mmCIF file of N, CA and C in Angstrom:
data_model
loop_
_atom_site.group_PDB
_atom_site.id
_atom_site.type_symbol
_atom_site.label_atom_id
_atom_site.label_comp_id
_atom_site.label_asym_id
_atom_site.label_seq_id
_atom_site.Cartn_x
_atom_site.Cartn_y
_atom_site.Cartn_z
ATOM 1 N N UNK A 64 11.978 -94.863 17.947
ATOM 2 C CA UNK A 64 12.691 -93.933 17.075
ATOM 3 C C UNK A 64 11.778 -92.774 16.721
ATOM 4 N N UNK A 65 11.994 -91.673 16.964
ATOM 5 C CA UNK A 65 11.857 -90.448 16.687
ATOM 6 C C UNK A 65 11.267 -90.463 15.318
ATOM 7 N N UNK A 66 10.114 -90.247 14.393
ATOM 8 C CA UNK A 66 9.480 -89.834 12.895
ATOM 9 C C UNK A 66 9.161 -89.204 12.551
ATOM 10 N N UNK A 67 8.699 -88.218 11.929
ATOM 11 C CA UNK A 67 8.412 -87.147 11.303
ATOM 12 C C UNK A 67 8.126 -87.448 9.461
ATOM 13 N N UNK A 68 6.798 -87.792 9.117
ATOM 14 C CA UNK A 68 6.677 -88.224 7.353
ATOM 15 C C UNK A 68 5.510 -87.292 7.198
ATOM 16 N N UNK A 69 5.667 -86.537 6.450
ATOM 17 C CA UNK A 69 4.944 -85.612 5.589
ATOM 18 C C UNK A 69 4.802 -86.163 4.230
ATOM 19 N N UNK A 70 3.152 -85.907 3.755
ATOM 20 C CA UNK A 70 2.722 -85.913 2.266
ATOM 21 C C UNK A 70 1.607 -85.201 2.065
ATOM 22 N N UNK A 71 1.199 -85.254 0.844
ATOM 23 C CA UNK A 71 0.600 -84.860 0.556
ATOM 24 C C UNK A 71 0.751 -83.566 -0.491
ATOM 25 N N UNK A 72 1.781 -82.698 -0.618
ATOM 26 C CA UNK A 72 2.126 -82.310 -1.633
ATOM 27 C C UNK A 72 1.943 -82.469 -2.971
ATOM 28 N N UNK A 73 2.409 -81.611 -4.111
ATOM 29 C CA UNK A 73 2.130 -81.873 -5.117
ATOM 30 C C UNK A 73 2.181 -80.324 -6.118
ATOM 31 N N UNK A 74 1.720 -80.735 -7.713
ATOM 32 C CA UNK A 74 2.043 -79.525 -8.185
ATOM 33 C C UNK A 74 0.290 -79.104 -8.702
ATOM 34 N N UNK A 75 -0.021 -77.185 -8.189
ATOM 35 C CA UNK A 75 -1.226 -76.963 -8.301
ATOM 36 C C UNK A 75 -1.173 -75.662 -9.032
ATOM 37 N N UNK A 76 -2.229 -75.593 -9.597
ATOM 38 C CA UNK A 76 -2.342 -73.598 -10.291
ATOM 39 C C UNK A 76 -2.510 -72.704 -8.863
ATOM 40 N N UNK A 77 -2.467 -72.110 -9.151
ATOM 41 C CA UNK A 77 -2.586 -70.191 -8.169
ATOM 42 C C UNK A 77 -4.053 -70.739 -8.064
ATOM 43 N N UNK A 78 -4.403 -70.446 -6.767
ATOM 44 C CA UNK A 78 -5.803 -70.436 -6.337
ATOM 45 C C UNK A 78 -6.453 -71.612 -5.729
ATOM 46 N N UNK A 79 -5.149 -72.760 -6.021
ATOM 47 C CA UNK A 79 -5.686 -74.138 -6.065
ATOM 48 C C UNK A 79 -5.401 -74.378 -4.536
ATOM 49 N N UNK A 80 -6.325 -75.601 -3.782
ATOM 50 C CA UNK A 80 -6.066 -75.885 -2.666
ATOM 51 C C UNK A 80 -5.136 -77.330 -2.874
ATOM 52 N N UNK A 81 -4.472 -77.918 -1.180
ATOM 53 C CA UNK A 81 -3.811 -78.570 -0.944
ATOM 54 C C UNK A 81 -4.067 -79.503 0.260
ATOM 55 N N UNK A 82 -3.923 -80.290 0.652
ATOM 56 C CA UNK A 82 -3.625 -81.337 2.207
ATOM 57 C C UNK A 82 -2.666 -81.612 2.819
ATOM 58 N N UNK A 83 -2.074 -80.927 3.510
ATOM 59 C CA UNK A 83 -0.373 -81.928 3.613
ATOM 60 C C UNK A 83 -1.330 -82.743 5.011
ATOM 61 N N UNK A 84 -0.132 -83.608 5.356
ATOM 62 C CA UNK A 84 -0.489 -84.424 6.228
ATOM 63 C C UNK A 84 0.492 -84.422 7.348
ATOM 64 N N UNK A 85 1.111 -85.159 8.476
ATOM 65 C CA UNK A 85 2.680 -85.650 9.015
ATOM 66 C C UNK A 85 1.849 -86.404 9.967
ATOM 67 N N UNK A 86 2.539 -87.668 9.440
ATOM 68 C CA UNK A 86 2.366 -88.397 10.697
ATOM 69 C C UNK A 86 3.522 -88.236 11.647
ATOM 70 N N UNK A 87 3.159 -88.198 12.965
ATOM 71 C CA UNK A 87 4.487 -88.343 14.058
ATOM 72 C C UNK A 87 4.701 -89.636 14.865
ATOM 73 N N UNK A 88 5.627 -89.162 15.339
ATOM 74 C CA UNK A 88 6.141 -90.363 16.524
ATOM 75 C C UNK A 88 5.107 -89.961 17.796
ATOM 76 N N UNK A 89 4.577 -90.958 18.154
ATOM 77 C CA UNK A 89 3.747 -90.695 19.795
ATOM 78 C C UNK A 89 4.045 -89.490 20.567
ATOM 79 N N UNK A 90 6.103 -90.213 20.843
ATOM 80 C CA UNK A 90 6.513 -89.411 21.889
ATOM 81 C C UNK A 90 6.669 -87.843 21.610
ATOM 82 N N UNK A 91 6.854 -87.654 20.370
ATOM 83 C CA UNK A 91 6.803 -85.976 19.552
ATOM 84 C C UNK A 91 5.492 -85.453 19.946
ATOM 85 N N UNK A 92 3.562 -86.384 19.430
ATOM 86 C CA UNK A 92 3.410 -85.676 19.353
ATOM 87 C C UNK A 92 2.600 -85.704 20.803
ATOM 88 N N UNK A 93 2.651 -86.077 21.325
ATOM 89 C CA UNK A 93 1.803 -85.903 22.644
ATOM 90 C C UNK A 93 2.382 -84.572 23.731
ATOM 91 N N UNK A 94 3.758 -84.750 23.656
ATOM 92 C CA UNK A 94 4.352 -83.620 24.436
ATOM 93 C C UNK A 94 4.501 -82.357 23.848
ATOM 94 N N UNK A 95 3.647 -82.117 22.657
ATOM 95 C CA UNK A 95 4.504 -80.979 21.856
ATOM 96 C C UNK A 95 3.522 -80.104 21.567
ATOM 97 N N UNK A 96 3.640 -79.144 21.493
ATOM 98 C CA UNK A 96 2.643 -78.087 19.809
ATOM 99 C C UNK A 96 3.584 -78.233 18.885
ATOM 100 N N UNK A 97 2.580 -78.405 17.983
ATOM 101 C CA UNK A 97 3.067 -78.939 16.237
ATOM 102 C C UNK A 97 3.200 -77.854 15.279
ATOM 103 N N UNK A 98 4.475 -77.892 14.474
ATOM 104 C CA UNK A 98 3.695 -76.986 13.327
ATOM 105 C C UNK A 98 4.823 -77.595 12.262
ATOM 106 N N UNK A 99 4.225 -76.629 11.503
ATOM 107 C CA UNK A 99 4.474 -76.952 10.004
ATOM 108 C C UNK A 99 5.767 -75.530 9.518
ATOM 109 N N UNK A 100 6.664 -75.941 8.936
ATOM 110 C CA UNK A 100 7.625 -74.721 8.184
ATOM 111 C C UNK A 100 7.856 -75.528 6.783
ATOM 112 N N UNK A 101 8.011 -74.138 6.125
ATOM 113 C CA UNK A 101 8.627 -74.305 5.013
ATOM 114 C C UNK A 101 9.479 -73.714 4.745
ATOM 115 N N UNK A 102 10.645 -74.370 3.328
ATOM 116 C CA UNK A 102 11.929 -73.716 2.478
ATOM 117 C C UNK A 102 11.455 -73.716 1.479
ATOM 118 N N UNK A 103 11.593 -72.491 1.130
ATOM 119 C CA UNK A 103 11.721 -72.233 -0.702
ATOM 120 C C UNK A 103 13.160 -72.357 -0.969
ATOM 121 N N UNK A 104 13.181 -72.342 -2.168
ATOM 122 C CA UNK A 104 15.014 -72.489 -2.673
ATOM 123 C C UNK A 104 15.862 -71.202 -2.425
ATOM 124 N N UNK A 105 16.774 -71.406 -1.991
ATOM 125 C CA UNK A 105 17.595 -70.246 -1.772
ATOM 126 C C UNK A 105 17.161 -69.204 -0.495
ATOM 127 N N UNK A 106 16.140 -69.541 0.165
ATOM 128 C CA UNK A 106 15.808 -69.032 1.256
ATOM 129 C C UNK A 106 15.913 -69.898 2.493
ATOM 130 N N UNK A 107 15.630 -69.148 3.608
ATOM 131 C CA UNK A 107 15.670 -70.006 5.047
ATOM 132 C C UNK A 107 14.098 -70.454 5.239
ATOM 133 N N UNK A 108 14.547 -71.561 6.019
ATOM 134 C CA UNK A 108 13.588 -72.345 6.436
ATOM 135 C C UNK A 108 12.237 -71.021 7.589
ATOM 136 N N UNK A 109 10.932 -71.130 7.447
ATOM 137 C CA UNK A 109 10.141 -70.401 8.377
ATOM 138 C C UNK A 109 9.031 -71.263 8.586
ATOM 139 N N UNK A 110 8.424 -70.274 9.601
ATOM 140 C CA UNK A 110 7.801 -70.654 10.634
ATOM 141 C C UNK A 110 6.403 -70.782 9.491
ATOM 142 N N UNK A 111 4.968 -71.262 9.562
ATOM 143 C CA UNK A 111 3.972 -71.672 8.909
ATOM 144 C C UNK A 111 2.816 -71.344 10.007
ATOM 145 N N UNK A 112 2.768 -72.407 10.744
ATOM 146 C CA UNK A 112 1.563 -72.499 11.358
ATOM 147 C C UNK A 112 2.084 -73.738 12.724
ATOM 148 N N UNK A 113 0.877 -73.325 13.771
ATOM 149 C CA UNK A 113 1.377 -74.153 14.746
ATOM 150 C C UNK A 113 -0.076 -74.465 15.523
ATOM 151 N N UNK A 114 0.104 -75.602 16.157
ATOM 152 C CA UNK A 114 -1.496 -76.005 16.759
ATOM 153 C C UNK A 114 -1.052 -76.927 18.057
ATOM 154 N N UNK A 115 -1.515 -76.133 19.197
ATOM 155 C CA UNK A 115 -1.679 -77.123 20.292
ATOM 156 C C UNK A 115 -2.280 -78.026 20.700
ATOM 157 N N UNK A 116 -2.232 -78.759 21.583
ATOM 158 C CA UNK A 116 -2.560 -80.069 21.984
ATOM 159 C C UNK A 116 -3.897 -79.852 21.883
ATOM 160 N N UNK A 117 -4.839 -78.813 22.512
ATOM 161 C CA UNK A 117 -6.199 -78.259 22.899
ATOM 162 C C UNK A 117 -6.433 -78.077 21.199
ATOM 163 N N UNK A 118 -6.022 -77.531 21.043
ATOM 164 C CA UNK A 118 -6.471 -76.869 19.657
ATOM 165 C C UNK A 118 -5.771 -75.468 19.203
ATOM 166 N N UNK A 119 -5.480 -74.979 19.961
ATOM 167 C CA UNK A 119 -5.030 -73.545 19.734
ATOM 168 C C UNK A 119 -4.516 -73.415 18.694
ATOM 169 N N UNK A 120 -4.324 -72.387 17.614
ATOM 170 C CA UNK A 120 -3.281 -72.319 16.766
ATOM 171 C C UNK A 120 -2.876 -70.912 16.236
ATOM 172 N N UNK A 121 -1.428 -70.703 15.684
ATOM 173 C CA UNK A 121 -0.800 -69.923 15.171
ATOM 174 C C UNK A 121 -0.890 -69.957 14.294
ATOM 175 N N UNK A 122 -0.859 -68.563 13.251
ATOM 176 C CA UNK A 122 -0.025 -68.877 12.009
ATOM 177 C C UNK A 122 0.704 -67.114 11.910
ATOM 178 N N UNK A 123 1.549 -67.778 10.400
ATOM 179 C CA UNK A 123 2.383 -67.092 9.840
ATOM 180 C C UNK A 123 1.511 -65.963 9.213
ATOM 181 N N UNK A 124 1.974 -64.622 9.434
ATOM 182 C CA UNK A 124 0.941 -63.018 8.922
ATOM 183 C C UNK A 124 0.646 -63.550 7.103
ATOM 184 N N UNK A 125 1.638 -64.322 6.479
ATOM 185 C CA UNK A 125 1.432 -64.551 5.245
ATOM 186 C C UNK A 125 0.621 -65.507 4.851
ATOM 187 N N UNK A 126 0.211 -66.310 5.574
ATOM 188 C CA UNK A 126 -0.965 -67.573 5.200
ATOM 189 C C UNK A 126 -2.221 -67.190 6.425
ATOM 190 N N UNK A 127 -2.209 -66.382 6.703
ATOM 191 C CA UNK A 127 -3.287 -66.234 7.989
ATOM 192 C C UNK A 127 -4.575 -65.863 6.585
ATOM 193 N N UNK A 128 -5.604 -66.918 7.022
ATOM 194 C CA UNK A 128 -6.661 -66.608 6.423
ATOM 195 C C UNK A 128 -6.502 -67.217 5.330
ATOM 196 N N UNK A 129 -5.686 -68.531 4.447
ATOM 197 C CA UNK A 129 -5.726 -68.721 3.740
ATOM 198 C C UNK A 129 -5.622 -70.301 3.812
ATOM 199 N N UNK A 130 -4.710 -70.786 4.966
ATOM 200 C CA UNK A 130 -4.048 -72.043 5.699
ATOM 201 C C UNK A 130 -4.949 -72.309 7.173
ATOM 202 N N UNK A 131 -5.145 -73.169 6.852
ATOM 203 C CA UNK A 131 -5.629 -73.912 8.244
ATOM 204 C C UNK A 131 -5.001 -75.363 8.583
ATOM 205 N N UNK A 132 -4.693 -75.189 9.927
ATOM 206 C CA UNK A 132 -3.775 -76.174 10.584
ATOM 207 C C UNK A 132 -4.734 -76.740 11.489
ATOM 208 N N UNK A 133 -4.381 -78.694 11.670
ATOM 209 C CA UNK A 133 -5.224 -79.208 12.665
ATOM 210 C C UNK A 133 -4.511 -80.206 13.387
ATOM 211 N N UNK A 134 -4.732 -80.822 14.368
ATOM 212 C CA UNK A 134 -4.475 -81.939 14.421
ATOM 213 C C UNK A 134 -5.597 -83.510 14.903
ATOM 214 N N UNK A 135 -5.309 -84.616 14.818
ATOM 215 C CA UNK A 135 -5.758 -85.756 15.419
ATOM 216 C C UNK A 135 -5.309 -86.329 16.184
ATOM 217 N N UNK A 136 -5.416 -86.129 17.845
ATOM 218 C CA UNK A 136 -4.806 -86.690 18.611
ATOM 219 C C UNK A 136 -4.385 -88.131 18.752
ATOM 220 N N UNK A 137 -5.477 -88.674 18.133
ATOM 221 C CA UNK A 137 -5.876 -90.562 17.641
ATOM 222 C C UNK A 137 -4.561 -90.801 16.984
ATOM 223 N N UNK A 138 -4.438 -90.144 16.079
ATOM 224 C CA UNK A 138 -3.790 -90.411 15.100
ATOM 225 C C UNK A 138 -2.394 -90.260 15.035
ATOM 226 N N UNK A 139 -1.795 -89.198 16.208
ATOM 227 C CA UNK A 139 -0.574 -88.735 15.792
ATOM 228 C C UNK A 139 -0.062 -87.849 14.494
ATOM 229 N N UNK A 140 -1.507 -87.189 14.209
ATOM 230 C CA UNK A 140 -1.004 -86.898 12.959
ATOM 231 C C UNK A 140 -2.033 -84.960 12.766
ATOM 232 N N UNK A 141 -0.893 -84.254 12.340
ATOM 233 C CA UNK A 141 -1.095 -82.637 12.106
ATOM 234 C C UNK A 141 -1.362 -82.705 10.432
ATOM 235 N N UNK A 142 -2.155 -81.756 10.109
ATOM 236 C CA UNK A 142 -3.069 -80.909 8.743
ATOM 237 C C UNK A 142 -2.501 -80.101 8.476
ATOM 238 N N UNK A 143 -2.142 -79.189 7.161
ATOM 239 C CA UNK A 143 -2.449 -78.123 6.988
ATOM 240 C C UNK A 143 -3.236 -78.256 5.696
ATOM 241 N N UNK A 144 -4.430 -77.448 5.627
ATOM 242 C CA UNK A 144 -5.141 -76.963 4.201
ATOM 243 C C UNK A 144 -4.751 -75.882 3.513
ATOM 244 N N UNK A 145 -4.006 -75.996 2.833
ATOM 245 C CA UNK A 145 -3.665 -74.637 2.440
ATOM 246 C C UNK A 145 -5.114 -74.388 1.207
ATOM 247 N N UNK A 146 -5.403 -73.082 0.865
ATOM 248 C CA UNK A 146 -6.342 -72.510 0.300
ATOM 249 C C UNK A 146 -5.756 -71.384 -0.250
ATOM 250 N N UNK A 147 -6.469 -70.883 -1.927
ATOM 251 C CA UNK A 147 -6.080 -69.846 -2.401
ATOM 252 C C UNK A 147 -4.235 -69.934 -2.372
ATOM 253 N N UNK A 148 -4.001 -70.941 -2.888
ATOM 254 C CA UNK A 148 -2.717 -70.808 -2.808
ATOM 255 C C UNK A 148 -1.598 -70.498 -4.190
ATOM 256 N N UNK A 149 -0.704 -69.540 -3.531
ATOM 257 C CA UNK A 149 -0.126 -68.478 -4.495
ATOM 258 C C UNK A 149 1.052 -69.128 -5.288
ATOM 259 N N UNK A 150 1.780 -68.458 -5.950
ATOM 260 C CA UNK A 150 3.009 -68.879 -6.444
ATOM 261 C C UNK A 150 4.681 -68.999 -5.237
ATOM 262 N N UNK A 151 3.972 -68.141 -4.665
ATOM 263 C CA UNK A 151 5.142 -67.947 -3.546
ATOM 264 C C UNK A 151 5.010 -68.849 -2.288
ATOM 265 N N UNK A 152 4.222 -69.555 -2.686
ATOM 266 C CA UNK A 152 3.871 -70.651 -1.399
ATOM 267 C C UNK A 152 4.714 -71.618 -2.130
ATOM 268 N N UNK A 153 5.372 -71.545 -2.811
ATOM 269 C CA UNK A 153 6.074 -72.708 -3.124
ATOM 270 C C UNK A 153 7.483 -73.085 -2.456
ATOM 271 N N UNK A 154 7.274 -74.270 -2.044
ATOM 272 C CA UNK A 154 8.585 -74.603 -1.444
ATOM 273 C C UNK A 154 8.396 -75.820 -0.368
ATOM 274 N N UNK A 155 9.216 -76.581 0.127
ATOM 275 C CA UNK A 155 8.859 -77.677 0.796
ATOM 276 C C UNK A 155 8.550 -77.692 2.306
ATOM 277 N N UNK A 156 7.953 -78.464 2.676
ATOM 278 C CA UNK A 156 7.278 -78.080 3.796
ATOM 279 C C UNK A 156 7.386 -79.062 4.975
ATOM 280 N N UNK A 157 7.769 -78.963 6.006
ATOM 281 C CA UNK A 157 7.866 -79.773 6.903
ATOM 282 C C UNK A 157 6.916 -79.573 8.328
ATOM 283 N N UNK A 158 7.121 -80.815 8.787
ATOM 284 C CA UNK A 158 6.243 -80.333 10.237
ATOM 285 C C UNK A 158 7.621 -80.657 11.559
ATOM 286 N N UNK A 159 7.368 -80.429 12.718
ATOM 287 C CA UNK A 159 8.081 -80.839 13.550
ATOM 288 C C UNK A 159 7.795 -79.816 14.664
ATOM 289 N N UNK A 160 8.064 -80.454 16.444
ATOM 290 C CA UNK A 160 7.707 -79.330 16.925
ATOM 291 C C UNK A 160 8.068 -78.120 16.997
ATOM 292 N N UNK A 161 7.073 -77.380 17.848
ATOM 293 C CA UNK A 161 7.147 -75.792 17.860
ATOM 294 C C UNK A 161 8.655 -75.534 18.649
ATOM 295 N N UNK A 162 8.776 -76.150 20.057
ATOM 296 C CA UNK A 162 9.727 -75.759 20.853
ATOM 297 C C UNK A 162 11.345 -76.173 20.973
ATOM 298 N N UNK A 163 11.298 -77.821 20.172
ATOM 299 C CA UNK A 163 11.909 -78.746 20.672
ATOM 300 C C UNK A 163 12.086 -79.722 18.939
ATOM 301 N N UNK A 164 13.017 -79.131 18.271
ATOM 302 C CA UNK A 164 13.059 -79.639 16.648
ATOM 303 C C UNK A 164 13.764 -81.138 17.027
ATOM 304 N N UNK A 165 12.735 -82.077 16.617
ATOM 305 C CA UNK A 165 13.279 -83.329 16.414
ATOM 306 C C UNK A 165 14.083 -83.502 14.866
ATOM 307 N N UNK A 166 14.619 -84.534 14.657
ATOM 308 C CA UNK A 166 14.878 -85.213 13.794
ATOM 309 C C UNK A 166 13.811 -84.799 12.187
ATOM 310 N N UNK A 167 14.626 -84.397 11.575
ATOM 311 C CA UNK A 167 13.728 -83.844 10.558
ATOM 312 C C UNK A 167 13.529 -84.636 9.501
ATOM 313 N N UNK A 168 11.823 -84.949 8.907
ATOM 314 C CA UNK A 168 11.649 -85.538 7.936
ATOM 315 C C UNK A 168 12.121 -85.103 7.001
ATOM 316 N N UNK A 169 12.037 -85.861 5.429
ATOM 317 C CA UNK A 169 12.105 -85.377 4.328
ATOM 318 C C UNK A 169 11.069 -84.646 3.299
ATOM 319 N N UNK A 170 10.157 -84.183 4.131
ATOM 320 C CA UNK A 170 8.965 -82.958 3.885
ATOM 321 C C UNK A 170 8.279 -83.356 2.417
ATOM 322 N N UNK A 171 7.606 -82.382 2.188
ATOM 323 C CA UNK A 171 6.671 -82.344 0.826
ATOM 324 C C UNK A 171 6.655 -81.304 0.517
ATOM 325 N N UNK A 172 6.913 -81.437 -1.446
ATOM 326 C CA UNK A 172 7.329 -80.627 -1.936
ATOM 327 C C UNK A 172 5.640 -79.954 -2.483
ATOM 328 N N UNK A 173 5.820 -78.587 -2.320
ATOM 329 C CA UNK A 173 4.386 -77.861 -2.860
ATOM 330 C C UNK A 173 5.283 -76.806 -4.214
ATOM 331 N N UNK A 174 4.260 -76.986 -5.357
ATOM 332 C CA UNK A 174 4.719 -76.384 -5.980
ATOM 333 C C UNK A 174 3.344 -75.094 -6.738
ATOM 334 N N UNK A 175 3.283 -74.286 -7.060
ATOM 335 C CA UNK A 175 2.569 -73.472 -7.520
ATOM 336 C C UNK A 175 2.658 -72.851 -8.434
ATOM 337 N N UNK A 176 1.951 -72.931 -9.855
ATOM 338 C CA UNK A 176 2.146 -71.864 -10.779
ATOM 339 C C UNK A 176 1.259 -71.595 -11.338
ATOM 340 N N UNK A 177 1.208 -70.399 -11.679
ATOM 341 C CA UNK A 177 0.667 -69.587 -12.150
ATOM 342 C C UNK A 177 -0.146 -69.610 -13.590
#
């Protein structure tokens, strides 16, 4: 069965850092580049950050330099650190792949204030 569990979330001040975690399913993550999106309320779901099998990674013009994405191949399991993190980073966050959206977890909620 197809998984996708994100944690690590939680509620932080402006400036404060974070861990999310996701563990995956094997078959997700071995064939895939990974990334991470988030929803804020009342907005659409976007793109975050993304990391290939090698290492490579993307991110979003709005967390570039602030978010770092990883993964553990061992493990089945993708990072993000978020850093310096704002009020507008708030919103829940999921991982799943880049190309090919599996079955979507029930994400982690990041909250930020000020």
């Amino acid at each position: 069965q197809v998984q996708l569990v994100e944690s690590g979330g939680g509620l932080v001040q402006a400036g404060g850092s974070l861990r999310l975690s996701c563990a995956a399913s094997g078959s997700i993550f071995r064939a895939n580049i990974m990334a991470w999106y988030r929803q804020a309320p009342g907005k659409q779901r976007e793109f975050v950050a993304a990391v290939g099998s090698g290492g490579t990674t993307n991110y979003a013009n709005s967390v570039k330099g602030r978010f770092t994405i990883s993964r553990d191949n061992a493990k089945n399991t993708v990072y993000l650190q978020m850093n310096s993190l704002k009020p507008e980073d708030t919103a829940v966050y999921r991982c799943n792949a880049l190309s090919t959206w599996y079955q979507w977890g029930q994400g982690t909620q990041v909250t930020v204030v000020s």
